[in-house]
Amino acid sequence: MGIKYDESPEVVFSSVAPEVYHGSHQQGHEMSESQSNFIKPSNTPYYQPGYAPASATPTTNYQNTLNYPPPANPTRGPSKQRFLCGCTLTVLILSIIIAVLSVLVIGLSAGTGTATSNYNIANQKLQALSASYAALKAATVSVSSASEPSATASATSEETDKTASATSATASATSTSYSDITLGCSDEDESTTGTNYISEFYDKTEYTIHCNHDAPNDLLFSLFTGNFEGCMEACTAWNSNSVTNSTLCQAVSFIPLWTNITIAAEGYAAGDCYLKPKPQTIAKLGTPNIGTECHAAIRSS
């Protein structure tokens, strides 16, 4: 075991700072091994009774060997990842995006397929119609070629039909052409005048017929009835309606020519039947002066 030395600084009586005495190389080596766990002494200056402390703090070679490195910063552990439905949030979002894109692609494919199918069907129908039209056109041309020799005969037939129609129109203006809608007044006026007609609806009103006469007084209402019976039924309906019966219909005037609406429109006629209010008497019946037939009927009950 080597010789141990006191490491305390020697006190001198002068103002010169104390010197530190170092041993030999071998002693220094032994000191290093024996003082490996040396704890740095406090900075309090050495004190000995009867001596004043030195003005400067002595230094040793151990001051630089006892500085410990600062503790390293603790490392953070792996952060907790958020899980949802057994997978991370990022994976879940990506999965949803992929699913949505897949649905869109499938829907687009289905729509495209449907549109293509509809187009093909429409195209087939168009082709079928085109073929039918071509066949019909060819058949029409064939029939036209075969019927050209008979064109003169057809024209002659049309002229004959026009002549017959004109003759019929002339006959329709005669006094006997409206007998079926005037209860016989058009060709049997003498035997029909004075006969009665009882309405089929409402209160079974009875009317007395006067052929070739016109009922007087102002007009209540005009309408198209088509025949003499319908005109008298309209008068009965007028009296049965609570809205119109404040002014009773007492007589009617029927003009058979104006049952043809085209002719009535040309003459600015508002109907073929004209409802007239009371009072009505046979003596007040007038003679028609309108260039065509007119027949009257007076309500008797």
Coordinates of C-alpha atoms in Angstrom, one line a residue:
M1 CA 0.0 0.0 0.0
G2 CA 1.5 3.4 -1.0
I3 CA 2.0 6.4 1.2
K4 CA -1.1 8.6 1.6
Y5 CA -0.8 12.3 1.6
D6 CA -3.0 14.9 3.0
E7 CA -4.7 16.7 0.1
S8 CA -5.7 19.7 2.2
P9 CA -4.0 23.0 1.1
E10 CA -1.0 24.2 3.1
V11 CA -1.5 27.4 4.9
V12 CA 1.2 30.1 4.4
F13 CA 1.5 33.3 6.3
S14 CA 2.0 35.4 3.2
S15 CA -0.7 36.8 0.9
V16 CA 0.3 34.5 -1.9
A17 CA -2.3 31.9 -2.8
P18 CA -1.6 28.4 -1.5
E19 CA 0.0 25.8 -3.7
V20 CA -1.3 22.3 -4.1
Y21 CA 1.3 19.7 -3.7
H22 CA 1.1 16.7 -6.2
G23 CA 2.7 13.4 -5.5
S24 CA 4.6 11.3 -7.9
H25 CA 3.2 9.7 -11.0
Q26 CA 2.7 6.4 -9.2
Q27 CA 1.0 8.1 -6.3
G28 CA -1.3 10.1 -8.5
H29 CA -2.3 6.9 -10.3
E30 CA -3.1 5.2 -6.9
M31 CA -5.1 8.3 -5.9
S32 CA -7.1 8.1 -9.1
E33 CA -8.1 4.5 -8.4
S34 CA -8.9 5.1 -4.7
Q35 CA -10.9 8.3 -5.3
S36 CA -13.0 7.1 -8.2
N37 CA -16.1 7.6 -6.1
F38 CA -14.9 10.9 -4.6
I39 CA -17.6 13.4 -3.9
K40 CA -16.7 17.0 -4.5
P41 CA -16.2 18.9 -1.2
S42 CA -18.1 22.0 -0.5
N43 CA -16.6 25.3 -1.5
T44 CA -16.1 26.4 2.1
P45 CA -12.4 27.4 2.5
Y46 CA -10.3 25.4 4.8
Y47 CA -10.4 26.8 8.3
Q48 CA -7.8 26.4 11.1
P49 CA -8.1 28.1 14.4
G50 CA -5.7 31.0 14.8
Y51 CA -5.4 31.6 11.0
A52 CA -7.4 33.7 8.6
P53 CA -8.8 32.1 5.5
A54 CA -7.2 32.7 2.2
S55 CA -8.6 35.4 0.0
A56 CA -9.1 33.0 -3.0
T57 CA -10.7 29.6 -3.2
P58 CA -8.1 27.0 -3.9
T59 CA -8.6 24.7 -7.0
T60 CA -7.8 21.1 -7.4
N61 CA -7.5 18.8 -10.4
Y62 CA -10.6 17.0 -9.3
Q63 CA -12.9 19.9 -10.1
N64 CA -13.1 19.0 -13.8
T65 CA -13.4 15.2 -13.2
L66 CA -16.5 15.3 -11.0
N67 CA -18.9 17.1 -13.4
Y68 CA -21.7 14.7 -14.2
P69 CA -23.6 15.0 -17.5
P70 CA -27.2 16.1 -17.2
P71 CA -29.8 13.4 -17.3
A72 CA -31.1 12.6 -20.7
N73 CA -34.7 13.6 -21.6
P74 CA -37.0 10.7 -21.2
T75 CA -38.3 9.4 -24.5
R76 CA -41.9 9.3 -25.2
G77 CA -43.6 6.0 -25.7
P78 CA -45.7 5.4 -28.8
S79 CA -48.9 7.4 -28.8
K80 CA -52.1 5.6 -28.6
Q81 CA -53.9 5.2 -31.9
R82 CA -57.7 5.6 -32.2
F83 CA -59.5 2.5 -33.2
L84 CA -63.1 2.2 -34.6
C85 CA -64.7 -1.0 -35.7
G86 CA -61.5 -2.9 -35.2
C87 CA -59.3 -0.6 -37.4
T88 CA -57.7 2.8 -37.2
L89 CA -59.6 5.9 -38.2
T90 CA -57.5 6.5 -41.3
V91 CA -58.1 2.9 -42.6
L92 CA -61.9 3.3 -41.9
I93 CA -62.2 6.6 -43.8
L94 CA -60.3 5.1 -46.8
S95 CA -62.5 2.0 -46.7
I96 CA -65.6 4.2 -46.8
I97 CA -64.3 6.3 -49.7
I98 CA -63.5 3.1 -51.7
A99 CA -67.0 1.7 -51.0
V100 CA -68.7 4.9 -52.2
L101 CA -66.6 5.0 -55.3
S102 CA -67.4 1.4 -56.0
V103 CA -71.2 2.0 -55.7
L104 CA -70.9 5.0 -58.1
V105 CA -69.0 3.0 -60.6
I106 CA -71.5 0.1 -60.4
G107 CA -74.5 2.6 -60.8
L108 CA -72.8 4.3 -63.8
S109 CA -72.2 1.0 -65.4
A110 CA -75.8 -0.1 -64.9
G111 CA -77.2 3.2 -66.2
T112 CA -75.0 3.0 -69.3
G113 CA -76.1 -0.6 -69.9
T114 CA -79.8 0.4 -69.7
A115 CA -79.4 3.4 -72.0
T116 CA -77.5 1.2 -74.5
S117 CA -80.3 -1.4 -74.4
N118 CA -83.0 1.2 -74.9
Y119 CA -81.1 2.7 -77.8
N120 CA -80.8 -0.7 -79.4
I121 CA -84.5 -1.4 -79.0
A122 CA -85.5 2.0 -80.4
N123 CA -83.1 1.5 -83.3
Q124 CA -84.7 -1.9 -84.1
K125 CA -88.2 -0.4 -84.1
L126 CA -87.0 2.4 -86.4
Q127 CA -85.6 -0.1 -88.8
A128 CA -88.8 -2.1 -88.7
L129 CA -90.9 1.0 -89.4
S130 CA -88.6 2.1 -92.2
A131 CA -89.0 -1.4 -93.8
S132 CA -92.8 -1.2 -93.4
Y133 CA -92.9 2.3 -94.9
A134 CA -90.8 1.2 -97.9
A135 CA -93.1 -1.8 -98.5
L136 CA -96.2 0.4 -98.2
K137 CA -94.8 3.0 -100.6
A138 CA -94.0 0.3 -103.2
A139 CA -97.5 -1.1 -102.9
T140 CA -99.0 2.4 -103.3
V141 CA -97.0 3.0 -106.4
S142 CA -98.2 -0.3 -107.9
V143 CA -101.9 0.5 -107.1
S144 CA -101.6 4.0 -108.6
S145 CA -100.1 2.6 -111.8
A146 CA -103.0 0.2 -112.1
S147 CA -105.7 2.8 -111.4
E148 CA -104.6 5.5 -113.9
P149 CA -106.9 4.3 -116.7
S150 CA -110.0 4.7 -114.5
A151 CA -109.2 8.3 -113.5
T152 CA -111.7 9.7 -116.1
A153 CA -114.4 7.5 -114.7
S154 CA -113.7 8.6 -111.1
A155 CA -113.9 12.3 -112.1
T156 CA -117.2 11.6 -113.8
S157 CA -118.5 9.9 -110.7
E158 CA -117.5 12.8 -108.5
E159 CA -119.3 15.3 -110.7
T160 CA -122.4 13.1 -110.5
D161 CA -122.2 13.0 -106.7
K162 CA -121.9 16.8 -106.6
T163 CA -124.9 17.2 -108.8
A164 CA -126.9 14.9 -106.6
S165 CA -125.8 16.7 -103.4
A166 CA -126.9 20.1 -104.9
T167 CA -130.3 18.6 -105.8
S168 CA -130.6 17.2 -102.3
A169 CA -129.7 20.6 -100.8
T170 CA -132.4 22.3 -102.9
A171 CA -134.9 19.7 -101.8
S172 CA -134.1 20.3 -98.1
A173 CA -135.3 23.9 -98.4
T174 CA -138.8 22.8 -99.4
S175 CA -141.6 22.8 -96.9
T176 CA -141.7 19.0 -96.6
S177 CA -138.1 18.4 -95.6
Y178 CA -138.6 19.2 -91.8
S179 CA -141.8 17.3 -91.2
D180 CA -140.1 14.7 -89.1
I181 CA -138.8 17.3 -86.6
T182 CA -141.9 19.6 -86.6
L183 CA -144.6 17.0 -85.6
G184 CA -146.0 17.4 -89.1
C185 CA -146.3 21.2 -89.3
S186 CA -144.0 21.4 -92.3
D187 CA -146.4 19.5 -94.7
E188 CA -149.6 19.0 -92.7
D189 CA -150.0 22.3 -90.9
E190 CA -153.8 22.4 -91.1
S191 CA -154.3 19.0 -89.5
T192 CA -151.4 19.6 -86.9
T193 CA -152.5 23.0 -85.7
G194 CA -154.6 22.8 -82.6
T195 CA -153.2 19.4 -81.5
N196 CA -151.6 19.1 -78.1
Y197 CA -148.2 17.9 -76.9
I198 CA -147.6 16.8 -73.3
S199 CA -144.0 17.0 -72.0
E200 CA -142.3 13.8 -70.9
F201 CA -140.4 15.4 -68.0
Y202 CA -141.0 17.4 -64.8
D203 CA -144.7 18.3 -64.4
K204 CA -146.1 16.9 -67.6
T205 CA -147.0 20.3 -69.0
E206 CA -149.4 20.4 -72.0
Y207 CA -148.9 22.6 -75.0
T208 CA -151.1 23.6 -78.0
I209 CA -149.4 23.6 -81.4
H210 CA -149.9 26.4 -83.9
C211 CA -148.1 25.7 -87.2
N212 CA -146.6 28.6 -89.2
H213 CA -147.0 31.1 -86.4
D214 CA -144.6 33.0 -84.1
A215 CA -145.1 33.6 -80.4
P216 CA -144.9 37.3 -79.4
N217 CA -143.2 39.1 -76.4
D218 CA -139.5 39.5 -75.6
L219 CA -137.1 36.6 -75.6
L220 CA -136.4 34.7 -72.3
F221 CA -133.8 32.3 -73.6
S222 CA -132.6 30.7 -76.9
L223 CA -131.0 27.3 -77.4
F224 CA -130.5 24.5 -79.9
T225 CA -132.9 21.6 -79.3
G226 CA -133.0 19.8 -82.7
N227 CA -136.8 19.3 -82.9
F228 CA -140.1 20.9 -82.0
E229 CA -140.6 18.4 -79.1
G230 CA -137.3 19.3 -77.5
C231 CA -138.2 23.0 -77.7
M232 CA -141.4 22.4 -75.6
E233 CA -139.4 20.2 -73.1
A234 CA -136.9 23.1 -72.7
C235 CA -139.8 25.4 -71.8
T236 CA -141.0 22.9 -69.1
A237 CA -137.5 22.6 -67.7
W238 CA -137.2 26.4 -67.5
N239 CA -140.3 26.6 -65.3
S240 CA -139.1 23.7 -63.1
N241 CA -135.8 25.3 -62.3
S242 CA -135.9 27.4 -59.1
V243 CA -133.3 29.8 -60.5
T244 CA -135.3 30.7 -63.7
N245 CA -138.9 30.1 -62.8
S246 CA -139.4 33.6 -61.5
T247 CA -140.3 34.5 -65.1
L248 CA -142.4 31.6 -66.5
C249 CA -142.0 30.3 -70.0
Q250 CA -145.5 30.5 -71.6
A251 CA -144.8 29.8 -75.3
V252 CA -142.1 28.7 -77.7
S253 CA -141.1 29.5 -81.3
F254 CA -139.3 26.8 -83.2
I255 CA -137.4 27.4 -86.5
P256 CA -136.4 24.0 -88.1
L257 CA -133.9 25.5 -90.7
W258 CA -131.6 26.6 -87.8
T259 CA -131.2 23.1 -86.5
N260 CA -128.3 23.1 -88.9
I261 CA -125.7 25.0 -86.8
T262 CA -123.7 26.0 -89.8
I263 CA -126.7 27.7 -91.4
A264 CA -127.7 29.2 -88.0
A265 CA -124.2 30.7 -87.6
E266 CA -124.3 32.2 -91.1
G267 CA -127.6 33.9 -90.1
Y268 CA -126.2 34.9 -86.6
A269 CA -129.0 32.8 -85.0
A270 CA -128.4 31.9 -81.4
G271 CA -130.5 28.8 -81.6
D272 CA -133.5 27.0 -83.2
C273 CA -135.7 27.3 -80.1
Y274 CA -136.9 30.5 -78.5
L275 CA -138.6 30.7 -75.1
K276 CA -141.2 33.4 -74.6
P277 CA -142.9 34.8 -71.4
K278 CA -146.6 35.3 -70.8
P279 CA -149.2 36.6 -71.5
Q280 CA -149.8 34.5 -74.6
T281 CA -153.0 34.2 -76.6
I282 CA -153.9 32.8 -80.0
A283 CA -155.0 36.2 -81.1
K284 CA -151.6 37.6 -80.4
L285 CA -149.7 35.0 -82.5
G286 CA -147.8 36.6 -85.4
T287 CA -147.1 35.5 -88.9
P288 CA -143.4 34.6 -89.5
N289 CA -141.4 37.0 -91.6
I290 CA -138.0 35.5 -91.6
G291 CA -137.9 33.7 -95.0
T292 CA -138.3 30.2 -93.6
E293 CA -140.6 28.1 -91.4
C294 CA -141.5 29.0 -87.9
H295 CA -143.9 27.1 -85.6
A296 CA -145.3 28.1 -82.2
A297 CA -146.7 26.3 -79.2
I298 CA -148.6 27.9 -76.2
R299 CA -148.5 26.4 -72.7
S300 CA -152.1 25.4 -71.8
S301 CA -151.6 23.9 -68.3

